[in-house]
């Protein structure tokens, strides 16, 4: 997350990275499964979404524009926040649980980024389900690689796809925030 924060800060944005794991010490990459289990058992998507919504309410008092970007479980939470009128934009990267919430309707510009392959679900099927809704504020992009392809510290990192995805994020933000 520090890497992403550093990259996005180059765009001139203030980046806030909340800790939804309720743990002071971060997990190592080898403990990714433990981190996910801690989140599922002790926080969950609904509670995580409430925490982020409360944070967005506070941030809207301080900032003219507020957006959210999440990865994995955070992408699913971001997707849930896309319909709450608190965000000026939403970006979700490899949110596999979005498949449980496909009936959401974004009310702000929303970009979903997926890898070409996921172990737990059929990416193309999810994308097709989302695209059939023809949501005008929703953009969906798929890049070669696996879950985590944007993370340079992950075994599934794919530099070419990561560079393309970060350029897509940059273009998306420029397009949707340029007229504000």
mmCIF file of C-alpha atoms in Angstrom, residues 1-6 14-21 52 55 59 69-71:
data_model
loop_
_atom_site.group_PDB
_atom_site.id
_atom_site.type_symbol
_atom_site.label_atom_id
_atom_site.label_comp_id
_atom_site.label_asym_id
_atom_site.label_seq_id
_atom_site.Cartn_x
_atom_site.Cartn_y
_atom_site.Cartn_z
ATOM 1 C CA UNK A 1 0.000 0.000 0.000
ATOM 2 C CA UNK A 2 2.930 2.323 0.645
ATOM 3 C CA UNK A 3 4.041 1.814 -2.966
ATOM 4 C CA UNK A 4 0.578 2.641 -4.330
ATOM 5 C CA UNK A 5 0.326 5.642 -2.020
ATOM 6 C CA UNK A 6 3.665 6.907 -3.332
ATOM 7 C CA UNK A 14 -3.637 13.484 -0.738
ATOM 8 C CA UNK A 15 -3.709 9.740 -0.100
ATOM 9 C CA UNK A 16 -5.155 8.253 3.076
ATOM 10 C CA UNK A 17 -4.691 4.548 3.653
ATOM 11 C CA UNK A 18 -6.973 3.273 6.429
ATOM 12 C CA UNK A 19 -6.174 0.125 8.378
ATOM 13 C CA UNK A 20 -9.252 -2.096 8.224
ATOM 14 C CA UNK A 21 -7.499 -5.088 9.758
ATOM 15 C CA UNK A 52 -14.955 3.481 4.845
ATOM 16 C CA UNK A 55 -14.252 7.973 6.781
ATOM 17 C CA UNK A 59 -13.204 13.554 4.382
ATOM 18 C CA UNK A 69 -9.335 3.102 -4.532
ATOM 19 C CA UNK A 70 -9.206 -0.414 -3.201
ATOM 20 C CA UNK A 71 -7.404 -3.645 -3.931
#
